[in-house]
Amino acid sequence: MSKNITKRSEDYSKWYNELVVKADLAENSGVRGCMVIKPYGYAIWEKMQAELDRMFKETGHQNAYFPLFIPKSYFSKEASHVDGFAKECAVVTHYRLKTAEDGKTIEVDPEAKLEEELIVRPTSETIIWDTYRKWIESYRDLPILVNQWANVVRWEMRTRLFLRTAEFLWQEGHTAHATEKEAIAEAEQMLNVYADFAENFMAIPVVKGFKTANERFAGAVETYCIEALMQDGKALQAGTSHFLGQNFAKAFDVKFTSQEGKQEHVWATSWGVSTRLMGALIMTHSDDNGLVLPPNLAPIQVVIVPIHKTDEQLEAIREEVKKITDRFKKLNISFKFDDRTSFKPGWKFAEYELKGVPVRLAVGPKDLENGTFEVARRDTLTKETISKEGIVEYIQDLLEEIQATLFKKAFDYREAHITEVNSFDEFKEVLEGKGGFISAHWDGTTETEEKIKDLTKATIRCIPIDRVEEDGVCVLTGKPSKGRVLFAKAY
Amino acid sequence: MSKNITKRSEDYSKWYNELVVKADLAENSGVRGCMVIKPYGYAIWEKMQAELDRMFKETGHQNAYFPLFIPKSYFSKEASHVDGFAKECAVVTHYRLKTAEDGKTIEVDPEAKLEEELIVRPTSETIIWDTYRKWIESYRDLPILVNQWANVVRWEMRTRLFLRTAEFLWQEGHTAHATEKEAIAEAEQMLNVYADFAENFMAIPVVKGFKTANERFAGAVETYCIEALMQDGKALQAGTSHFLGQNFAKAFDVKFTSQEGKQEHVWATSWGVSTRLMGALIMTHSDDNGLVLPPNLAPIQVVIVPIHKTDEQLEAIREEVKKITDRFKKLNISFKFDDRTSFKPGWKFAEYELKGVPVRLAVGPKDLENGTFEVARRDTLTKETISKEGIVEYIQDLLEEIQATLFKKAFDYREAHITEVNSFDEFKEVLEGKGGFISAHWDGTTETEEKIKDLTKATIRCIPIDRVEEDGVCVLTGKPSKGRVLFAKAY
């Protein structure tokens, strides 16, 4: 096939870049760092959105929409927030173009300069908390449980499709609460929603944890995260949920009258996942033949390819296929019957393999005679011949099995790549060897964390939520530590 | 009630502005011309999106996503396009902020100036046709049937919530075809999809027509539109579909090899509707008591308010209500049982009236005794007492009846406000009298069109698709005309 991609073992990074483009997921645009998400890639994102949106609504959240632009002055109100984002802001300074004096060139009209510059949102805490001030007077107005699906811009110098782009799509939840306890419970709840989604839909096992002060969101008191492990042994942060304390309420003067009649600042959370998850999905499951998609997020779960020489044969196949696709519809199994005659079956097989369709059915004249279909699994690349009686049930079970198999494979890989180390030599050896998560003692200081990063490029991915209390000594400094944290090189 | 809004007869414009805010649909933000769409308003938009998205997919379209930013040079490639949009462009010129020398103020970093300015998309033809060049080689790659849900920015000086905002949400379809005929058929198909949506979901009757050259989309060969009539006699353009000819293909050098082996430029369409539809929805049906929503787009179709003094009574009501809401769920009837004790029934009645919930059920101890519910219709403000036996079917029918009634009312109003006139005096008299659409002969020149606009503020809303050929003389110039066009003052 002409669609060969670089092998993972040769160059993992190149494999990823080629796969994203050749499987029609996304491509670079003419705008520096901004991607085009192609229809097939967007269809996967839409499936992710639909499941997440359902989960958000089931936990009581509503969607809303806030402005794309943030006045520069808002942005500056929360000190650590502006520090965190100032270096990567796209800034709107003018509101008009005009024809230059040559009568041809189009230029920015210098007379249309904005009084105050507008920042294209890199995240929306500031504009949202400026709005919440108007919405909140009393405890009766709380909690506010709002989510937004939006595009955001963070000016990145080195970009990669899905993983790091100047513009990306995401959802950002922003909630307001009367008590600290309730806000913390919300941040934890949303972390669990993300973990549930990652594991049960994306088939990606994740570690739930806290970020260290150094890796915390700019403006947060506590950042919770889910961390996944890619096939090259590098970690990927797949979602974060922040307990913001009263930082934004104080910066934007958002108070409420409590049940006791006192004026208090509101407690906040925010939480988000982005099109970065597409990168995680691709890198967790795919192989040298192309994309591998978990059935729960595959836009096409089953593709059916007819094998025929005559129009009569195609008609007979069509009739047989219709019987099972009618039942697929009722069972909400998504399918595509690819009866295009402009492409040969072999070309189609390669195409759907590249695109990661979980199950492929092939049916030719012999199958018609025997009353069978050829069923091929994308994940294991195995084939079976199955009788048409009961094939729908067979496929229904098979889709569930593939989903479970993909999760187990990723889980086993992850488990085999969490290594406890007790010396810095061991740390470096594992990191440069098999990679993955390194579970090590750390003295709790940002200084040590930075030093380890400088020496090894590994960062603390998280302090696992379920970590065991354990007395130990820091792998670098030998100072006392109360428990292990997870280090890794990361995307 | 404290929620009184200005009467339509007093000040229609004020009524609209107050209603949008008081019904919790949207509000102005701290960013000039940009609105916040509040959860209740966004829930209506989500219902619109869901139906439109389904209709687009049923007609073979897929969603994708293209960059927010457009390089200035792309924008200039199609001459009439840049002319149309240059005056309302938000321009990104820098990509970083920094702390000023005072150590406090945040300012734009002059060293982070972009080599080429980026325009925040006012529409995406240019960036999309730059992309299609890479996607299209042969007739086999055609048609491309793509839609995008996105935010766009057009710098408007005088803004109004939903009707005219600097940033708005919309969908934009962009299709590429091998033949002129196919592209025209696509543009017409999408116009019909919009008309179907407007009439059957929004309950808004629309006139389908062509725009005159003067009102055409910048870069289009033909612009099709649907035009609706608001209760104040002003027209509102509710959707447009453009046949773009080969204009963008030529500007971006997009050619394909035809089946005969020739290199030809690709044919294009684009089509869009926006959050402006929210304004049309509000202004078509609502009354002096607040919003009136058609059941097919109402986030809550039925609200149930318990009337009780004791907890015991509430428990008994809850039990009775559960029986019917369990059946609502199966029938996909959306409902809310508002059992909050912090608000009185009267407050709730006013609240849901203001928010346009189509059907309200009230149930108190007496109803429990009699086995009845009080059923109130939002559109007619009438009440009935209905036996609990068969109430679910009754409500199911009632929702359909309300949908039909709203459409008929709007249709009758529209029909009563299309007036044929044969002189310019008559023209002005009707325009300043009852308003609405004025059906008049026009000589076909932009000059006359502009003159009428200057004299009366009325514009040609459209040349109706189904207009009858009829010899006549222009209402202003007396020159010959082959058929009537529709004039109106418009939003």
mmCIF file of C-alpha atoms in Angstrom, chain A residues 78-356:
data_model
loop_
_atom_site.group_PDB
_atom_site.id
_atom_site.type_symbol
_atom_site.label_atom_id
_atom_site.label_comp_id
_atom_site.label_asym_id
_atom_site.label_seq_id
_atom_site.Cartn_x
_atom_site.Cartn_y
_atom_site.Cartn_z
ATOM 1 C CA GLU A 78 -5.090 37.946 39.435
ATOM 2 C CA ALA A 79 -1.313 38.250 39.769
ATOM 3 C CA SER A 80 -0.163 34.654 39.353
ATOM 4 C CA HIS A 81 -2.694 34.146 36.567
ATOM 5 C CA VAL A 82 -1.276 36.879 34.355
ATOM 6 C CA ASP A 83 2.268 35.696 35.119
ATOM 7 C CA GLY A 84 1.315 32.249 33.881
ATOM 8 C CA PHE A 85 -0.237 33.344 30.608
ATOM 9 C CA ALA A 86 1.297 36.699 29.615
ATOM 10 C CA LYS A 87 4.037 35.143 27.497
ATOM 11 C CA GLU A 88 1.696 33.322 25.164
ATOM 12 C CA CYS A 89 -1.107 35.795 24.436
ATOM 13 C CA ALA A 90 -2.470 36.755 21.029
ATOM 14 C CA VAL A 91 -3.309 40.455 21.290
ATOM 15 C CA VAL A 92 -5.930 42.339 19.260
ATOM 16 C CA THR A 93 -4.891 45.979 18.895
ATOM 17 C CA HIS A 94 -6.961 47.233 15.919
ATOM 18 C CA TYR A 95 -10.478 46.808 14.596
ATOM 19 C CA ARG A 96 -10.258 47.752 10.927
ATOM 20 C CA LEU A 97 -8.280 47.208 7.741
ATOM 21 C CA LYS A 98 -8.040 49.689 4.886
ATOM 22 C CA THR A 99 -6.679 49.944 1.383
ATOM 23 C CA ALA A 100 -3.197 51.440 1.348
ATOM 24 C CA GLU A 101 -2.261 54.486 -0.711
ATOM 25 C CA ASP A 102 -1.147 52.299 -3.601
ATOM 26 C CA GLY A 103 -4.829 51.403 -4.024
ATOM 27 C CA LYS A 104 -4.043 47.696 -3.825
ATOM 28 C CA THR A 105 -2.380 46.562 -0.616
ATOM 29 C CA ILE A 106 -4.569 45.992 2.413
ATOM 30 C CA GLU A 107 -3.156 47.327 5.657
ATOM 31 C CA VAL A 108 -4.188 47.799 9.251
ATOM 32 C CA ASP A 109 -5.929 51.162 9.682
ATOM 33 C CA PRO A 110 -3.799 53.032 12.232
ATOM 34 C CA GLU A 111 -6.807 55.176 13.119
ATOM 35 C CA ALA A 112 -8.715 52.134 14.277
ATOM 36 C CA LYS A 113 -6.585 51.434 17.318
ATOM 37 C CA LEU A 114 -8.383 50.028 20.346
ATOM 38 C CA GLU A 115 -8.246 52.114 23.512
ATOM 39 C CA GLU A 116 -7.540 48.959 25.475
ATOM 40 C CA GLU A 117 -5.978 45.901 23.876
ATOM 41 C CA LEU A 118 -7.948 42.675 23.892
ATOM 42 C CA ILE A 119 -6.405 39.287 24.647
ATOM 43 C CA VAL A 120 -7.726 36.271 22.748
ATOM 44 C CA ARG A 121 -8.709 34.024 25.678
ATOM 45 C CA PRO A 122 -6.075 31.487 26.703
ATOM 46 C CA THR A 123 -8.586 30.420 29.411
ATOM 47 C CA SER A 124 -11.658 32.250 30.697
ATOM 48 C CA GLU A 125 -11.425 32.606 34.483
ATOM 49 C CA THR A 126 -11.083 36.392 34.357
ATOM 50 C CA ILE A 127 -13.953 37.214 32.001
ATOM 51 C CA ILE A 128 -16.168 34.654 33.744
ATOM 52 C CA TRP A 129 -15.498 35.909 37.258
ATOM 53 C CA ASP A 130 -16.135 39.437 36.071
ATOM 54 C CA THR A 131 -19.544 38.116 34.944
ATOM 55 C CA TYR A 132 -20.239 36.060 38.061
ATOM 56 C CA ARG A 133 -19.984 39.248 40.121
ATOM 57 C CA LYS A 134 -23.270 40.306 38.496
ATOM 58 C CA TRP A 135 -24.909 36.913 38.962
ATOM 59 C CA ILE A 136 -24.147 36.342 42.626
ATOM 60 C CA GLU A 137 -25.717 38.211 45.517
ATOM 61 C CA SER A 138 -26.895 35.631 48.001
ATOM 62 C CA TYR A 139 -26.257 32.001 48.946
ATOM 63 C CA ARG A 140 -29.483 31.296 47.001
ATOM 64 C CA ASP A 141 -27.592 32.073 43.777
ATOM 65 C CA LEU A 142 -25.046 29.356 44.539
ATOM 66 C CA PRO A 143 -23.722 27.009 43.380
ATOM 67 C CA ILE A 144 -23.206 28.103 39.776
ATOM 68 C CA LEU A 145 -22.282 25.033 37.746
ATOM 69 C CA VAL A 146 -21.359 26.177 34.255
ATOM 70 C CA ASN A 147 -19.339 24.698 31.412
ATOM 71 C CA GLN A 148 -18.243 26.236 28.126
ATOM 72 C CA TRP A 149 -17.196 24.510 24.877
ATOM 73 C CA ALA A 150 -14.823 26.906 23.161
ATOM 74 C CA ASN A 151 -11.636 27.625 21.270
ATOM 75 C CA VAL A 152 -8.678 29.118 23.124
ATOM 76 C CA VAL A 153 -5.317 30.473 21.996
ATOM 77 C CA ARG A 154 -1.928 30.056 23.650
ATOM 78 C CA TRP A 155 0.931 31.220 21.497
ATOM 79 C CA GLU A 156 3.220 28.210 21.401
ATOM 80 C CA MET A 157 6.561 28.359 19.641
ATOM 81 C CA ARG A 158 6.969 24.663 18.942
ATOM 82 C CA THR A 159 3.685 23.084 17.969
ATOM 83 C CA ARG A 160 2.499 19.532 17.165
ATOM 84 C CA LEU A 161 -0.869 18.483 15.829
ATOM 85 C CA PHE A 162 -3.351 17.986 18.696
ATOM 86 C CA LEU A 163 -0.610 17.879 21.353
ATOM 87 C CA ARG A 164 0.446 21.504 21.318
ATOM 88 C CA THR A 165 -1.229 23.994 19.003
ATOM 89 C CA ALA A 166 -1.619 27.755 19.195
ATOM 90 C CA GLU A 167 -5.388 27.427 18.914
ATOM 91 C CA PHE A 168 -7.133 24.424 20.385
ATOM 92 C CA LEU A 169 -10.666 23.351 21.225
ATOM 93 C CA TRP A 170 -11.644 22.500 24.766
ATOM 94 C CA GLN A 171 -14.274 22.660 27.444
ATOM 95 C CA GLU A 172 -13.765 24.718 30.543
ATOM 96 C CA GLY A 173 -15.992 24.304 33.591
ATOM 97 C CA HIS A 174 -16.227 27.242 35.976
ATOM 98 C CA THR A 175 -18.125 26.785 39.205
ATOM 99 C CA ALA A 176 -18.908 29.035 42.155
ATOM 100 C CA HIS A 177 -19.684 27.776 45.654
ATOM 101 C CA ALA A 178 -20.639 29.018 49.111
ATOM 102 C CA THR A 179 -18.091 26.900 50.958
ATOM 103 C CA GLU A 180 -14.540 25.678 50.578
ATOM 104 C CA LYS A 181 -15.642 22.118 51.238
ATOM 105 C CA GLU A 182 -18.211 22.168 48.452
ATOM 106 C CA ALA A 183 -15.707 23.630 45.952
ATOM 107 C CA ILE A 184 -13.118 20.974 46.791
ATOM 108 C CA ALA A 185 -15.774 18.267 46.415
ATOM 109 C CA GLU A 186 -16.649 19.703 42.982
ATOM 110 C CA ALA A 187 -13.019 19.730 41.824
ATOM 111 C CA GLU A 188 -12.680 16.115 42.949
ATOM 112 C CA GLN A 189 -15.952 15.086 41.352
ATOM 113 C CA MET A 190 -14.861 16.474 37.977
ATOM 114 C CA LEU A 191 -11.504 14.722 38.248
ATOM 115 C CA ASN A 192 -13.446 11.496 38.692
ATOM 116 C CA VAL A 193 -15.634 12.307 35.682
ATOM 117 C CA TYR A 194 -12.486 12.775 33.584
ATOM 118 C CA ALA A 195 -10.954 9.537 34.859
ATOM 119 C CA ASP A 196 -14.189 7.680 34.147
ATOM 120 C CA PHE A 197 -14.281 9.098 30.614
ATOM 121 C CA ALA A 198 -10.612 8.324 29.941
ATOM 122 C CA GLU A 199 -10.878 4.750 31.143
ATOM 123 C CA ASN A 200 -14.335 3.740 29.899
ATOM 124 C CA PHE A 201 -14.510 5.598 26.605
ATOM 125 C CA MET A 202 -10.924 6.287 25.575
ATOM 126 C CA ALA A 203 -9.731 2.965 27.050
ATOM 127 C CA ILE A 204 -6.817 4.823 28.622
ATOM 128 C CA PRO A 205 -5.834 3.977 32.211
ATOM 129 C CA VAL A 206 -4.985 7.089 34.193
ATOM 130 C CA VAL A 207 -3.354 7.953 37.502
ATOM 131 C CA LYS A 208 -5.297 10.481 39.537
ATOM 132 C CA GLY A 209 -3.158 12.881 41.491
ATOM 133 C CA PHE A 210 -2.265 16.372 42.679
ATOM 134 C CA LYS A 211 0.181 18.639 40.907
ATOM 135 C CA THR A 212 3.112 20.072 42.830
ATOM 136 C CA ALA A 213 3.126 23.840 43.466
ATOM 137 C CA ASN A 214 5.428 24.225 40.490
ATOM 138 C CA GLU A 215 3.109 22.538 38.015
ATOM 139 C CA ARG A 216 -0.106 24.063 39.369
ATOM 140 C CA PHE A 217 -2.468 26.109 37.187
ATOM 141 C CA ALA A 218 -1.725 29.845 37.369
ATOM 142 C CA GLY A 219 -4.195 31.060 39.996
ATOM 143 C CA ALA A 220 -5.092 27.715 41.589
ATOM 144 C CA VAL A 221 -4.744 26.631 45.198
ATOM 145 C CA GLU A 222 -4.707 22.979 44.203
ATOM 146 C CA THR A 223 -4.549 21.339 40.778
ATOM 147 C CA TYR A 224 -5.817 17.781 40.367
ATOM 148 C CA CYS A 225 -4.878 15.867 37.251
ATOM 149 C CA ILE A 226 -5.173 12.614 35.399
ATOM 150 C CA GLU A 227 -1.930 11.348 33.894
ATOM 151 C CA ALA A 228 -1.690 8.786 31.110
ATOM 152 C CA LEU A 229 1.275 6.917 29.692
ATOM 153 C CA MET A 230 2.021 6.760 25.985
ATOM 154 C CA GLN A 231 3.632 3.832 24.146
ATOM 155 C CA ASP A 232 7.005 5.561 24.027
ATOM 156 C CA GLY A 233 7.135 5.740 27.817
ATOM 157 C CA LYS A 234 6.319 9.433 28.020
ATOM 158 C CA ALA A 235 3.478 10.726 30.172
ATOM 159 C CA LEU A 236 0.638 12.919 28.973
ATOM 160 C CA GLN A 237 -1.523 15.099 31.201
ATOM 161 C CA ALA A 238 -5.013 14.229 30.030
ATOM 162 C CA GLY A 239 -7.163 16.566 32.120
ATOM 163 C CA THR A 240 -6.988 18.946 35.053
ATOM 164 C CA SER A 241 -9.402 20.171 37.683
ATOM 165 C CA HIS A 242 -8.517 23.161 39.839
ATOM 166 C CA PHE A 243 -9.603 24.244 43.272
ATOM 167 C CA LEU A 244 -9.166 28.018 42.953
ATOM 168 C CA GLY A 245 -9.927 28.948 46.545
ATOM 169 C CA GLN A 246 -11.151 32.541 46.740
ATOM 170 C CA ASN A 247 -8.407 33.886 44.462
ATOM 171 C CA PHE A 248 -10.623 34.926 41.559
ATOM 172 C CA ALA A 249 -13.494 36.005 43.816
ATOM 173 C CA LYS A 250 -11.088 38.354 45.574
ATOM 174 C CA ALA A 251 -9.536 39.621 42.335
ATOM 175 C CA PHE A 252 -13.011 40.355 40.896
ATOM 176 C CA ASP A 253 -14.751 41.250 44.135
ATOM 177 C CA VAL A 254 -17.368 38.501 44.041
ATOM 178 C CA LYS A 255 -19.125 38.234 47.394
ATOM 179 C CA PHE A 256 -22.355 36.679 48.582
ATOM 180 C CA THR A 257 -24.590 37.076 51.606
ATOM 181 C CA SER A 258 -24.447 33.839 53.564
ATOM 182 C CA GLN A 259 -27.428 32.205 55.252
ATOM 183 C CA GLU A 260 -26.205 33.915 58.431
ATOM 184 C CA GLY A 261 -26.323 37.284 56.675
ATOM 185 C CA LYS A 262 -22.565 37.750 56.393
ATOM 186 C CA GLN A 263 -20.717 38.988 53.274
ATOM 187 C CA GLU A 264 -18.229 36.335 52.144
ATOM 188 C CA HIS A 265 -16.048 35.746 49.089
ATOM 189 C CA VAL A 266 -17.169 32.965 46.787
ATOM 190 C CA TRP A 267 -15.179 29.717 46.367
ATOM 191 C CA ALA A 268 -14.271 28.558 42.881
ATOM 192 C CA THR A 269 -13.204 25.669 40.696
ATOM 193 C CA SER A 270 -12.321 25.302 37.046
ATOM 194 C CA TRP A 271 -11.616 22.174 35.012
ATOM 195 C CA GLY A 272 -10.855 21.353 31.415
ATOM 196 C CA VAL A 273 -9.938 18.844 28.765
ATOM 197 C CA SER A 274 -8.976 19.678 25.213
ATOM 198 C CA THR A 275 -8.311 18.345 21.720
ATOM 199 C CA ARG A 276 -5.027 17.205 23.266
ATOM 200 C CA LEU A 277 -7.020 14.117 24.230
ATOM 201 C CA MET A 278 -7.003 13.240 20.527
ATOM 202 C CA GLY A 279 -3.226 12.968 20.770
ATOM 203 C CA ALA A 280 -3.508 10.727 23.814
ATOM 204 C CA LEU A 281 -6.056 8.507 22.085
ATOM 205 C CA ILE A 282 -3.877 8.111 19.001
ATOM 206 C CA MET A 283 -0.645 7.450 20.886
ATOM 207 C CA THR A 284 -2.113 4.980 23.374
ATOM 208 C CA HIS A 285 -3.630 2.431 21.002
ATOM 209 C CA SER A 286 -2.378 2.839 17.455
ATOM 210 C CA ASP A 287 0.198 0.635 15.757
ATOM 211 C CA ASP A 288 2.501 0.515 12.737
ATOM 212 C CA ASN A 289 -0.467 -0.173 10.452
ATOM 213 C CA GLY A 290 -2.284 2.967 11.496
ATOM 214 C CA LEU A 291 -4.914 4.158 13.890
ATOM 215 C CA VAL A 292 -6.594 1.839 16.401
ATOM 216 C CA LEU A 293 -9.807 3.269 17.837
ATOM 217 C CA PRO A 294 -11.755 2.037 20.856
ATOM 218 C CA PRO A 295 -15.280 1.131 19.700
ATOM 219 C CA ASN A 296 -16.854 3.555 22.197
ATOM 220 C CA LEU A 297 -15.364 6.521 20.308
ATOM 221 C CA ALA A 298 -15.071 5.190 16.759
ATOM 222 C CA PRO A 299 -17.162 7.214 14.265
ATOM 223 C CA ILE A 300 -17.525 4.007 12.234
ATOM 224 C CA GLN A 301 -17.592 0.882 14.404
ATOM 225 C CA VAL A 302 -18.100 -1.616 11.610
ATOM 226 C CA VAL A 303 -17.185 -1.279 7.952
ATOM 227 C CA ILE A 304 -18.572 -3.703 5.401
ATOM 228 C CA VAL A 305 -16.666 -4.310 2.177
ATOM 229 C CA PRO A 306 -18.321 -6.236 -0.662
ATOM 230 C CA ILE A 307 -16.147 -8.442 -2.847
ATOM 231 C CA HIS A 308 -17.670 -8.945 -6.246
ATOM 232 C CA LYS A 309 -17.008 -9.102 -9.930
ATOM 233 C CA THR A 310 -20.472 -8.571 -11.352
ATOM 234 C CA ASP A 311 -23.298 -6.163 -10.621
ATOM 235 C CA GLU A 312 -25.499 -9.168 -9.893
ATOM 236 C CA GLN A 313 -23.137 -10.326 -7.176
ATOM 237 C CA LEU A 314 -23.099 -6.835 -5.684
ATOM 238 C CA GLU A 315 -26.908 -6.816 -5.636
ATOM 239 C CA ALA A 316 -27.023 -10.164 -3.848
ATOM 240 C CA ILE A 317 -24.451 -8.935 -1.325
ATOM 241 C CA ARG A 318 -26.349 -5.706 -0.809
ATOM 242 C CA GLU A 319 -29.478 -7.660 0.059
ATOM 243 C CA GLU A 320 -27.666 -9.814 2.601
ATOM 244 C CA VAL A 321 -25.910 -6.793 4.121
ATOM 245 C CA LYS A 322 -29.115 -4.848 4.512
ATOM 246 C CA LYS A 323 -30.479 -7.544 6.804
ATOM 247 C CA ILE A 324 -27.696 -7.013 9.303
ATOM 248 C CA THR A 325 -27.334 -3.234 8.954
ATOM 249 C CA ASP A 326 -31.052 -2.839 9.705
ATOM 250 C CA ARG A 327 -30.330 -4.528 13.006
ATOM 251 C CA PHE A 328 -27.168 -2.461 13.569
ATOM 252 C CA LYS A 329 -29.321 0.661 13.359
ATOM 253 C CA LYS A 330 -31.623 -0.582 16.096
ATOM 254 C CA LEU A 331 -28.653 -1.422 18.308
ATOM 255 C CA ASN A 332 -26.950 1.944 17.655
ATOM 256 C CA ILE A 333 -23.958 0.238 16.086
ATOM 257 C CA SER A 334 -22.492 2.702 13.593
ATOM 258 C CA PHE A 335 -21.485 1.211 10.270
ATOM 259 C CA LYS A 336 -20.483 2.023 6.734
ATOM 260 C CA PHE A 337 -21.227 -0.158 3.731
ATOM 261 C CA ASP A 338 -18.530 0.840 1.294
ATOM 262 C CA ASP A 339 -19.910 -0.219 -2.076
ATOM 263 C CA ARG A 340 -17.864 2.246 -4.137
ATOM 264 C CA THR A 341 -16.731 0.622 -7.339
ATOM 265 C CA SER A 342 -13.976 3.160 -7.944
ATOM 266 C CA PHE A 343 -11.812 1.472 -5.306
ATOM 267 C CA LYS A 344 -10.724 -2.175 -5.015
ATOM 268 C CA PRO A 345 -11.379 -4.252 -1.857
ATOM 269 C CA GLY A 346 -7.639 -4.378 -1.066
ATOM 270 C CA TRP A 347 -7.424 -0.591 -1.165
ATOM 271 C CA LYS A 348 -10.445 -0.368 1.132
ATOM 272 C CA PHE A 349 -8.990 -2.896 3.589
ATOM 273 C CA ALA A 350 -5.826 -0.793 3.884
ATOM 274 C CA GLU A 351 -7.829 2.409 4.149
ATOM 275 C CA TYR A 352 -9.998 1.262 7.072
ATOM 276 C CA GLU A 353 -7.032 -0.361 8.773
ATOM 277 C CA LEU A 354 -5.230 2.988 8.584
ATOM 278 C CA LYS A 355 -8.313 4.724 9.930
ATOM 279 C CA GLY A 356 -8.691 2.351 12.859
#
